PDB file of C-alpha atoms in Angstrom:
ATOM      1  CA  UNK A   1    -103.890-158.426  91.086  1.00 84.00           C
ATOM      2  CA  UNK A   2    -102.640-155.032  92.132  1.00 90.00           C
ATOM      3  CA  UNK A   3    -100.853-156.731  94.895  1.00 91.00           C
ATOM      4  CA  UNK A   4     -98.965-158.953  92.840  1.00 93.00           C
ATOM      5  CA  UNK A   5     -98.153-156.183  90.443  1.00 94.00           C
ATOM      6  CA  UNK A   6     -96.785-153.762  93.338  1.00 95.00           C
ATOM      7  CA  UNK A   7     -94.609-156.937  94.671  1.00 96.00           C
ATOM      8  CA  UNK A   8     -93.096-157.297  91.027  1.00 95.00           C
ATOM      9  CA  UNK A   9     -92.219-153.692  90.141  1.00 96.00           C
ATOM     10  CA  UNK A  10     -90.822-153.273  93.595  1.00 97.00           C
ATOM     11  CA  UNK A  11     -88.634-156.102  93.551  1.00 96.00           C
ATOM     12  CA  UNK A  12     -87.508-154.881  89.904  1.00 96.00           C
ATOM     13  CA  UNK A  13     -86.936-151.502  91.441  1.00 97.00           C
ATOM     14  CA  UNK A  14     -84.543-153.163  94.322  1.00 97.00           C
ATOM     15  CA  UNK A  15     -82.709-155.148  91.636  1.00 96.00           C
ATOM     16  CA  UNK A  16     -82.012-152.066  89.871  1.00 96.00           C
ATOM     17  CA  UNK A  17     -80.653-150.538  92.915  1.00 97.00           C
ATOM     18  CA  UNK A  18     -78.704-153.496  93.457  1.00 97.00           C
ATOM     19  CA  UNK A  19     -76.911-153.153  90.222  1.00 95.00           C
ATOM     20  CA  UNK A  20     -76.046-149.571  91.463  1.00 96.00           C
ATOM     21  CA  UNK A  21     -74.451-150.956  94.442  1.00 97.00           C
ATOM     22  CA  UNK A  22     -72.312-153.482  92.652  1.00 95.00           C
ATOM     23  CA  UNK A  23     -70.965-150.972  90.261  1.00 93.00           C
ATOM     24  CA  UNK A  24     -70.105-148.848  93.392  1.00 95.00           C
ATOM     25  CA  UNK A  25     -68.386-152.098  95.223  1.00 95.00           C
ATOM     26  CA  UNK A  26     -66.339-152.674  92.106  1.00 92.00           C
ATOM     27  CA  UNK A  27     -64.910-149.275  91.774  1.00 93.00           C
ATOM     28  CA  UNK A  28     -64.352-148.838  95.676  1.00 93.00           C
ATOM     29  CA  UNK A  29     -62.108-152.109  95.407  1.00 90.00           C
ATOM     30  CA  UNK A  30     -60.528-150.441  92.234  1.00 87.00           C
ATOM     31  CA  UNK A  31     -59.586-147.293  94.117  1.00 88.00           C
ATOM     32  CA  UNK A  32     -58.382-149.726  97.393  1.00 88.00           C
ATOM     33  CA  UNK A  33     -61.446-148.260  99.252  1.00 93.00           C
ATOM     34  CA  UNK A  34     -62.056-151.581 101.141  1.00 93.00           C
ATOM     35  CA  UNK A  35     -63.963-149.957 104.000  1.00 95.00           C
ATOM     36  CA  UNK A  36     -66.319-148.368 101.504  1.00 96.00           C
ATOM     37  CA  UNK A  37     -66.590-151.654  99.598  1.00 95.00           C
ATOM     38  CA  UNK A  38     -67.591-153.546 102.640  1.00 96.00           C
ATOM     39  CA  UNK A  39     -70.124-151.210 103.741  1.00 97.00           C
ATOM     40  CA  UNK A  40     -71.651-151.321 100.257  1.00 97.00           C
ATOM     41  CA  UNK A  41     -71.508-155.391 100.262  1.00 97.00           C
ATOM     42  CA  UNK A  42     -73.440-155.223 103.548  1.00 97.00           C
ATOM     43  CA  UNK A  43     -76.491-153.028 101.744  1.00 97.00           C
ATOM     44  CA  UNK A  44     -76.287-155.418  98.697  1.00 98.00           C
ATOM     45  CA  UNK A  45     -77.044-158.394 100.862  1.00 98.00           C
ATOM     46  CA  UNK A  46     -79.549-156.740 102.715  1.00 98.00           C
ATOM     47  CA  UNK A  47     -81.375-155.321  99.445  1.00 98.00           C
ATOM     48  CA  UNK A  48     -81.440-158.558  97.899  1.00 98.00           C
ATOM     49  CA  UNK A  49     -82.493-160.531 100.916  1.00 97.00           C
ATOM     50  CA  UNK A  50     -85.697-157.857 101.229  1.00 97.00           C
ATOM     51  CA  UNK A  51     -86.260-158.398  97.501  1.00 97.00           C
ATOM     52  CA  UNK A  52     -86.250-162.376  97.938  1.00 97.00           C
ATOM     53  CA  UNK A  53     -88.509-161.862 101.104  1.00 97.00           C
ATOM     54  CA  UNK A  54     -91.059-159.570  99.349  1.00 97.00           C
ATOM     55  CA  UNK A  55     -91.155-162.017  96.075  1.00 97.00           C
ATOM     56  CA  UNK A  56     -92.150-164.901  98.463  1.00 96.00           C
ATOM     57  CA  UNK A  57     -95.420-163.012  98.819  1.00 93.00           C
ATOM     58  CA  UNK A  58     -96.069-163.145  94.926  1.00 94.00           C
ATOM     59  CA  UNK A  59     -98.013-165.868  93.515  1.00 92.00           C
ATOM     60  CA  UNK A  60     -95.856-166.740  90.640  1.00 94.00           C
ATOM     61  CA  UNK A  61     -92.405-165.300  91.034  1.00 95.00           C
ATOM     62  CA  UNK A  62     -91.134-168.009  93.215  1.00 96.00           C
ATOM     63  CA  UNK A  63     -88.535-170.822  92.681  1.00 96.00           C
ATOM     64  CA  UNK A  64     -90.535-173.337  94.605  1.00 96.00           C
ATOM     65  CA  UNK A  65     -93.496-173.006  92.236  1.00 96.00           C
ATOM     66  CA  UNK A  66     -91.096-173.475  89.264  1.00 96.00           C
ATOM     67  CA  UNK A  67     -89.773-176.808  90.807  1.00 96.00           C
ATOM     68  CA  UNK A  68     -93.104-178.057  91.908  1.00 96.00           C
ATOM     69  CA  UNK A  69     -94.219-177.760  88.514  1.00 96.00           C
ATOM     70  CA  UNK A  70     -91.221-179.759  87.253  1.00 96.00           C
ATOM     71  CA  UNK A  71     -91.878-182.556  89.790  1.00 96.00           C
ATOM     72  CA  UNK A  72     -95.751-182.558  88.824  1.00 97.00           C
ATOM     73  CA  UNK A  73     -94.868-183.300  84.984  1.00 97.00           C
ATOM     74  CA  UNK A  74     -92.775-186.313  86.224  1.00 96.00           C
ATOM     75  CA  UNK A  75     -94.283-189.689  85.879  1.00 96.00           C
ATOM     76  CA  UNK A  76     -91.996-191.638  88.332  1.00 97.00           C
ATOM     77  CA  UNK A  77     -89.153-190.798  90.696  1.00 95.00           C
ATOM     78  CA  UNK A  78     -86.262-190.765  88.332  1.00 96.00           C
ATOM     79  CA  UNK A  79     -88.086-188.617  86.012  1.00 96.00           C
ATOM     80  CA  UNK A  80     -88.793-186.308  88.772  1.00 96.00           C
ATOM     81  CA  UNK A  81     -85.343-185.924  89.557  1.00 95.00           C
ATOM     82  CA  UNK A  82     -84.396-185.439  85.995  1.00 95.00           C
ATOM     83  CA  UNK A  83     -86.938-182.701  85.739  1.00 96.00           C
ATOM     84  CA  UNK A  84     -86.114-180.674  88.775  1.00 96.00           C
ATOM     85  CA  UNK A  85     -82.374-180.847  87.658  1.00 95.00           C
ATOM     86  CA  UNK A  86     -83.287-179.485  84.243  1.00 94.00           C
ATOM     87  CA  UNK A  87     -85.364-176.780  85.735  1.00 95.00           C
ATOM     88  CA  UNK A  88     -82.873-175.634  87.965  1.00 95.00           C
ATOM     89  CA  UNK A  89     -79.904-175.652  85.413  1.00 92.00           C
ATOM     90  CA  UNK A  90     -82.429-173.872  82.751  1.00 92.00           C
ATOM     91  CA  UNK A  91     -82.503-170.686  84.991  1.00 93.00           C
ATOM     92  CA  UNK A  92     -78.739-170.872  85.915  1.00 91.00           C
ATOM     93  CA  UNK A  93     -76.218-172.430  83.682  1.00 89.00           C
ATOM     94  CA  UNK A  94     -78.502-172.922  80.635  1.00 82.00           C
ATOM     95  CA  UNK A  95     -76.709-171.938  77.467  1.00 68.00           C
ATOM     96  CA  UNK A  96     -73.111-173.012  78.306  1.00 68.00           C
ATOM     97  CA  UNK A  97     -69.920-170.988  78.287  1.00 65.00           C
ATOM     98  CA  UNK A  98     -71.029-168.745  75.565  1.00 69.00           C
ATOM     99  CA  UNK A  99     -74.459-167.808  76.810  1.00 70.00           C
ATOM    100  CA  UNK A 100     -73.633-167.838  80.537  1.00 70.00           C
ATOM    101  CA  UNK A 101     -76.688-166.325  82.777  1.00 74.00           C
ATOM    102  CA  UNK A 102     -78.777-166.603  79.615  1.00 78.00           C
ATOM    103  CA  UNK A 103     -81.997-167.125  81.366  1.00 83.00           C
ATOM    104  CA  UNK A 104     -82.019-165.541  84.798  1.00 84.00           C
ATOM    105  CA  UNK A 105     -84.922-165.062  86.981  1.00 91.00           C
ATOM    106  CA  UNK A 106     -85.759-162.428  89.823  1.00 94.00           C
ATOM    107  CA  UNK A 107     -87.601-165.036  91.976  1.00 96.00           C
ATOM    108  CA  UNK A 108     -88.026-165.698  95.602  1.00 97.00           C
ATOM    109  CA  UNK A 109     -85.797-168.676  96.412  1.00 97.00           C
ATOM    110  CA  UNK A 110     -83.472-168.126  93.481  1.00 97.00           C
ATOM    111  CA  UNK A 111     -82.271-164.892  95.049  1.00 97.00           C
ATOM    112  CA  UNK A 112     -81.374-166.092  98.559  1.00 97.00           C
ATOM    113  CA  UNK A 113     -79.945-169.409  97.410  1.00 97.00           C
ATOM    114  CA  UNK A 114     -78.170-168.546  94.042  1.00 96.00           C
ATOM    115  CA  UNK A 115     -77.584-164.810  93.550  1.00 96.00           C
ATOM    116  CA  UNK A 116     -76.871-163.854  97.214  1.00 97.00           C
ATOM    117  CA  UNK A 117     -74.180-166.638  97.763  1.00 95.00           C
ATOM    118  CA  UNK A 118     -72.655-165.929  94.328  1.00 93.00           C
ATOM    119  CA  UNK A 119     -72.400-162.182  94.999  1.00 94.00           C
ATOM    120  CA  UNK A 120     -70.889-162.905  98.743  1.00 95.00           C
ATOM    121  CA  UNK A 121     -68.118-165.205  96.794  1.00 93.00           C
ATOM    122  CA  UNK A 122     -67.481-162.610  94.369  1.00 91.00           C
ATOM    123  CA  UNK A 123     -66.894-160.078  96.926  1.00 92.00           C
ATOM    124  CA  UNK A 124     -64.887-162.288  98.895  1.00 92.00           C
ATOM    125  CA  UNK A 125     -62.438-163.354  95.859  1.00 88.00           C
ATOM    126  CA  UNK A 126     -62.323-159.406  95.019  1.00 87.00           C
ATOM    127  CA  UNK A 127     -61.105-158.717  98.348  1.00 87.00           C
ATOM    128  CA  UNK A 128     -58.560-161.324  98.516  1.00 85.00           C
ATOM    129  CA  UNK A 129     -57.746-160.938  94.595  1.00 80.00           C
ATOM    130  CA  UNK A 130     -57.446-164.868  94.195  1.00 81.00           C
ATOM    131  CA  UNK A 131     -59.096-166.963  91.198  1.00 79.00           C
ATOM    132  CA  UNK A 132     -62.189-168.705  91.609  1.00 83.00           C
ATOM    133  CA  UNK A 133     -64.405-170.587  89.210  1.00 84.00           C
ATOM    134  CA  UNK A 134     -68.000-169.093  89.115  1.00 84.00           C
ATOM    135  CA  UNK A 135     -68.963-171.510  86.354  1.00 84.00           C
ATOM    136  CA  UNK A 136     -68.141-174.510  88.499  1.00 87.00           C
ATOM    137  CA  UNK A 137     -70.037-172.725  91.448  1.00 88.00           C
ATOM    138  CA  UNK A 138     -73.040-172.397  89.317  1.00 90.00           C
ATOM    139  CA  UNK A 139     -73.197-175.883  88.042  1.00 90.00           C
ATOM    140  CA  UNK A 140     -73.226-177.329  91.476  1.00 93.00           C
ATOM    141  CA  UNK A 141     -76.105-175.116  92.073  1.00 94.00           C
ATOM    142  CA  UNK A 142     -77.779-176.259  88.970  1.00 92.00           C
ATOM    143  CA  UNK A 143     -77.305-179.989  89.745  1.00 92.00           C
ATOM    144  CA  UNK A 144     -78.212-179.601  93.376  1.00 92.00           C
ATOM    145  CA  UNK A 145     -81.554-179.872  95.101  1.00 88.00           C
ATOM    146  CA  UNK A 146     -83.463-178.341  97.858  1.00 90.00           C
ATOM    147  CA  UNK A 147     -84.748-174.617  98.684  1.00 93.00           C
ATOM    148  CA  UNK A 148     -83.988-172.885 101.961  1.00 95.00           C
ATOM    149  CA  UNK A 149     -87.122-171.188 103.689  1.00 93.00           C
ATOM    150  CA  UNK A 150     -88.225-167.569 104.238  1.00 93.00           C
ATOM    151  CA  UNK A 151     -91.541-166.476 105.527  1.00 93.00           C
ATOM    152  CA  UNK A 152     -93.696-164.472 103.359  1.00 93.00           C
ATOM    153  CA  UNK A 153     -95.323-161.242 104.306  1.00 93.00           C
ATOM    154  CA  UNK A 154     -99.087-161.557 105.345  1.00 92.00           C
ATOM    155  CA  UNK A 155    -101.431-160.483 102.476  1.00 89.00           C
ATOM    156  CA  UNK A 156    -102.442-157.440 104.581  1.00 91.00           C
ATOM    157  CA  UNK A 157     -98.876-155.832 104.870  1.00 94.00           C
ATOM    158  CA  UNK A 158     -97.516-156.706 101.268  1.00 94.00           C
ATOM    159  CA  UNK A 159     -98.211-153.303  99.434  1.00 95.00           C
ATOM    160  CA  UNK A 160     -97.060-151.329 102.663  1.00 96.00           C
ATOM    161  CA  UNK A 161     -94.026-153.382 102.619  1.00 96.00           C
ATOM    162  CA  UNK A 162     -93.265-152.824  98.942  1.00 96.00           C
ATOM    163  CA  UNK A 163     -93.859-149.041  99.457  1.00 96.00           C
ATOM    164  CA  UNK A 164     -91.575-149.282 102.722  1.00 97.00           C
ATOM    165  CA  UNK A 165     -88.761-150.972 100.680  1.00 97.00           C
ATOM    166  CA  UNK A 166     -88.983-148.803  97.814  1.00 97.00           C
ATOM    167  CA  UNK A 167     -88.676-145.713 100.244  1.00 97.00           C
ATOM    168  CA  UNK A 168     -85.823-147.302 102.139  1.00 97.00           C
ATOM    169  CA  UNK A 169     -83.563-147.806  99.242  1.00 97.00           C
ATOM    170  CA  UNK A 170     -84.291-144.728  97.416  1.00 97.00           C
ATOM    171  CA  UNK A 171     -81.013-142.862  98.188  1.00 96.00           C
ATOM    172  CA  UNK A 172     -79.047-145.441  96.068  1.00 97.00           C
ATOM    173  CA  UNK A 173     -78.580-143.770  92.853  1.00 96.00           C
ATOM    174  CA  UNK A 174     -75.705-144.075  89.953  1.00 93.00           C
ATOM    175  CA  UNK A 175     -74.332-140.947  91.938  1.00 94.00           C
ATOM    176  CA  UNK A 176     -72.925-143.670  94.508  1.00 95.00           C
ATOM    177  CA  UNK A 177     -70.526-145.116  91.937  1.00 93.00           C
ATOM    178  CA  UNK A 178     -67.337-143.275  92.477  1.00 91.00           C
ATOM    179  CA  UNK A 179     -65.846-144.086  89.108  1.00 87.00           C
ATOM    180  CA  UNK A 180     -63.365-141.733  87.041  1.00 82.00           C
ATOM    181  CA  UNK A 181     -65.066-139.395  84.405  1.00 78.00           C
ATOM    182  CA  UNK A 182     -63.865-141.101  81.535  1.00 74.00           C
ATOM    183  CA  UNK A 183     -64.015-144.731  82.728  1.00 77.00           C
ATOM    184  CA  UNK A 184     -65.723-147.301  80.625  1.00 73.00           C
ATOM    185  CA  UNK A 185     -65.318-150.236  82.777  1.00 74.00           C
ATOM    186  CA  UNK A 186     -63.132-152.248  85.052  1.00 75.00           C
ATOM    187  CA  UNK A 187     -62.041-155.842  85.633  1.00 72.00           C
ATOM    188  CA  UNK A 188     -60.107-157.895  88.243  1.00 69.00           C
ATOM    189  CA  UNK A 189     -57.431-160.402  87.548  1.00 62.00           C
ATOM    190  CA  UNK A 190     -59.335-163.384  89.041  1.00 61.00           C
ATOM    191  CA  UNK A 191     -62.091-162.938  86.267  1.00 65.00           C
ATOM    192  CA  UNK A 192     -59.588-164.094  83.908  1.00 65.00           C
ATOM    193  CA  UNK A 193     -59.291-167.800  84.159  1.00 63.00           C
ATOM    194  CA  UNK A 194     -58.648-168.686  80.828  1.00 65.00           C
ATOM    195  CA  UNK A 195     -55.382-168.164  78.991  1.00 69.00           C
ATOM    196  CA  UNK A 196     -57.001-165.771  76.514  1.00 69.00           C
ATOM    197  CA  UNK A 197     -59.879-163.487  77.413  1.00 68.00           C
ATOM    198  CA  UNK A 198     -61.735-161.081  75.085  1.00 70.00           C
ATOM    199  CA  UNK A 199     -63.226-157.980  76.252  1.00 70.00           C
ATOM    200  CA  UNK A 200     -65.462-155.770  73.853  1.00 71.00           C
ATOM    201  CA  UNK A 201     -66.582-152.096  74.832  1.00 72.00           C
ATOM    202  CA  UNK A 202     -67.298-149.039  73.109  1.00 74.00           C
ATOM    203  CA  UNK A 203     -65.420-145.701  73.462  1.00 75.00           C
ATOM    204  CA  UNK A 204     -65.366-142.524  71.706  1.00 78.00           C
ATOM    205  CA  UNK A 205     -62.555-142.400  69.204  1.00 81.00           C
ATOM    206  CA  UNK A 206     -61.003-139.311  70.487  1.00 81.00           C
ATOM    207  CA  UNK A 207     -60.196-141.304  73.595  1.00 77.00           C
ATOM    208  CA  UNK A 208     -58.144-143.967  71.780  1.00 79.00           C
ATOM    209  CA  UNK A 209     -54.931-142.146  72.241  1.00 82.00           C
ATOM    210  CA  UNK A 210     -55.248-141.801  75.915  1.00 77.00           C
ATOM    211  CA  UNK A 211     -56.399-145.352  76.619  1.00 74.00           C
ATOM    212  CA  UNK A 212     -54.824-146.919  79.550  1.00 69.00           C
ATOM    213  CA  UNK A 213     -55.249-150.230  81.284  1.00 61.00           C
TER     214      UNK A 213
END
């Protein structure tokens, strides 16, 4: 339906804006501008929360529906528990270390229970410059159970709300990312938990003599 399509595309739009905010947050910390980073973090959590609630009004894009289908396929309690766990792991940690985040979803319930806490922790350890095992964090969610509650919008207000959210976050563009002109990326020490870590990036060959890291 038109309403479902409006919700889906508005949520995708908000997700793209969240990516802009994350990039801006990383560069703010890189430059030592903690105040700006924290302001951007507040907007990040809000935009993800708004996207999550909007998706609660979608007939399909909800974690609750996904897990209900897993339960319905079971023939006994033990099977139900296993199917629900496998359904959670499929969208979070499926693929193992080499394919982490291989099958993510932009779904209500998944955003608020998985992505928002994960990004809040990311910003927290970025600020403190301490190590954190995100793989273990994601494993814990994948092996967990339950979904927190959120109130969907009434059918009569969904389209207006989607339009309102698009307008509210229209000021977020790649221009908010305050990165050096020739920057190709950035990272933090806490992101390297292994003894050896490989980074791949593509740069213009004339940059090579001036590369600094």
